[in-house]
mmCIF file of C-alpha atoms in Angstrom:
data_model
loop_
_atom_site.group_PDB
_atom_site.id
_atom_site.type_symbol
_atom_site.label_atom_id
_atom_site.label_comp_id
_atom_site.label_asym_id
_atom_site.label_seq_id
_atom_site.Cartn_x
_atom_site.Cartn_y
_atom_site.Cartn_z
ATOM 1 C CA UNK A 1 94.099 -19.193 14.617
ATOM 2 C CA UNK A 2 97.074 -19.113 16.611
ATOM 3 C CA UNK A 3 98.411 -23.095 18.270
ATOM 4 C CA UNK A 4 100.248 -22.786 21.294
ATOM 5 C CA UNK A 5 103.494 -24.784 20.844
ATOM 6 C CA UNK A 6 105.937 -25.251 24.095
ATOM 7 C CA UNK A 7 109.570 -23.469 23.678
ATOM 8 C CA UNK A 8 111.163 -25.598 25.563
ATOM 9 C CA UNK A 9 112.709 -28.641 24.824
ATOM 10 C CA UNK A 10 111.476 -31.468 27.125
ATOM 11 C CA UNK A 11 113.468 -32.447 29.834
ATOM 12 C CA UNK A 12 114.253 -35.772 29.640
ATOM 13 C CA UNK A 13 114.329 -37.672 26.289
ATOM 14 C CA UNK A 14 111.982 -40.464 25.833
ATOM 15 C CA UNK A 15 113.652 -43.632 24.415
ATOM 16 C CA UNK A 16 111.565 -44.700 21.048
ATOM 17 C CA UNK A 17 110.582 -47.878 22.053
ATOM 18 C CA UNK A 18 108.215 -47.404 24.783
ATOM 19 C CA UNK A 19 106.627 -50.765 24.645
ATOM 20 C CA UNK A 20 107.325 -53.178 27.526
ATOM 21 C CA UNK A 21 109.654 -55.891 27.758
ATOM 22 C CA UNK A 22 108.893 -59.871 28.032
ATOM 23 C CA UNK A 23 109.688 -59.690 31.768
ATOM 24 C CA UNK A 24 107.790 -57.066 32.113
ATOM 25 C CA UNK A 25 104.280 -58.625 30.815
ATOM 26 C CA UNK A 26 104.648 -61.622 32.122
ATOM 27 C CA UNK A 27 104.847 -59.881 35.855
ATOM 28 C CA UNK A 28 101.617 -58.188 34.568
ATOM 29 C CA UNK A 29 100.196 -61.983 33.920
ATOM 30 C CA UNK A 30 101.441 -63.209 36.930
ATOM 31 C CA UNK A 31 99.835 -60.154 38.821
ATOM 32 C CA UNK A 32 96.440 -60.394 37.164
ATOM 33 C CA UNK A 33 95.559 -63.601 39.201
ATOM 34 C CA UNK A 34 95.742 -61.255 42.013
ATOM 35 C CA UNK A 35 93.855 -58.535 40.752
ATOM 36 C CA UNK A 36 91.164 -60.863 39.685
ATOM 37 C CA UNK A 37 90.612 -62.294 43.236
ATOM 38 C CA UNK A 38 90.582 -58.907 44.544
ATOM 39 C CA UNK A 39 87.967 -57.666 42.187
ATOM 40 C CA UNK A 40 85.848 -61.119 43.112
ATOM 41 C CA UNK A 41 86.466 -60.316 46.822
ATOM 42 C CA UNK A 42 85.059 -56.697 46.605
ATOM 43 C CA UNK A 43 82.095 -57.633 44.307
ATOM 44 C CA UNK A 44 81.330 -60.060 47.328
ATOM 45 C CA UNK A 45 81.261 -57.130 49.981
ATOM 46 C CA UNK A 46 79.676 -54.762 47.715
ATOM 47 C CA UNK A 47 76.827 -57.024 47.355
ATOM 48 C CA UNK A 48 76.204 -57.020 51.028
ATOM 49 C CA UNK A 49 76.070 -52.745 51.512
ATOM 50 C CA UNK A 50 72.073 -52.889 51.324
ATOM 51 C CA UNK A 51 71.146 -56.176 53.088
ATOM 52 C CA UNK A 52 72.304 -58.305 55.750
ATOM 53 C CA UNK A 53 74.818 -61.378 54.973
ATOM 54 C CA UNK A 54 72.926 -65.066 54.880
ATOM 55 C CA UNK A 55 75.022 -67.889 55.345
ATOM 56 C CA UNK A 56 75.620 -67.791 51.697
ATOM 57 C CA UNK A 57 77.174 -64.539 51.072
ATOM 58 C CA UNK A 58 79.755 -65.754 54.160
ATOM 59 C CA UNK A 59 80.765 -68.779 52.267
ATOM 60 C CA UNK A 60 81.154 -66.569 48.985
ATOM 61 C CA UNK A 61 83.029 -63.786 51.419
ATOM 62 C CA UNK A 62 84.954 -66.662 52.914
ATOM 63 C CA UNK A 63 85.899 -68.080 50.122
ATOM 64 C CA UNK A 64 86.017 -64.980 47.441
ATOM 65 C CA UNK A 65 89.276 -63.824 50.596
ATOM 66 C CA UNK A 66 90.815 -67.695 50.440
ATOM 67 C CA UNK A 67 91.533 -66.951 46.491
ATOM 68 C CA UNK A 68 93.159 -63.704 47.712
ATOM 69 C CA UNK A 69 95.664 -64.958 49.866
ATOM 70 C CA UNK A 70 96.161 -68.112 47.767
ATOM 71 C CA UNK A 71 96.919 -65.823 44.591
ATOM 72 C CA UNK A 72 99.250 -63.570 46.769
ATOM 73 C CA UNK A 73 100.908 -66.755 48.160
ATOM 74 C CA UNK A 74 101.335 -68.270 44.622
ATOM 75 C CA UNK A 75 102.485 -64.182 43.178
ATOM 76 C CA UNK A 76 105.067 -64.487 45.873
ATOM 77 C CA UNK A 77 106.588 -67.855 45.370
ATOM 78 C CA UNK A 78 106.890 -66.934 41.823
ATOM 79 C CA UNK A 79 110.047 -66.966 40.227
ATOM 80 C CA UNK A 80 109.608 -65.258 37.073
ATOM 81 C CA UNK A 81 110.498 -65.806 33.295
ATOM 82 C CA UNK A 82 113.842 -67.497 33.395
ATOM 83 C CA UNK A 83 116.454 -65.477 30.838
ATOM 84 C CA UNK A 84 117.808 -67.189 27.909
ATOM 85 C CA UNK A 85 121.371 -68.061 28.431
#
């Protein structure tokens, strides 16, 4: 059996620690309200691709789009993990 191993050396080093910082995850947290909303927003209009909207899937479109923008609002005005001084 023959492996096929690359002759090259790579071309940029990777550093060994690869995990990500505190600031780092806690823009990930901070981002996930977002995402969430999103995900609630689109499971709202996929529900309506094979019948018509009632009066109840507006109010859960209407409001499912309300926690979008108030998540992006609240994503923006966020400040972040203050550093240790």
């Amino acid at each position: 059996m023959k492996f096929i191993v690359a002759r090259q050396n790579p071309v940029t080093v990777l550093p060994t620690d690869l995990e990500p910082t505190d600031a780092e995850l806690a823009a990930l947290e901070a981002e996930m309200s977002v995402v969430s909303a999103e995900v609630e927003l689109l499971d709202a209009l996929i529900a309506l691709l094979d019948r018509p909207a009632s009066e109840f899937d507006a109010r859960r479109i209407r409001r499912a789009h309300n926690r979008v923008l108030s998540a992006r609002r609240d994503l923006a005005n966020w400040q972040g993990p203050k550093e240790a001084a």
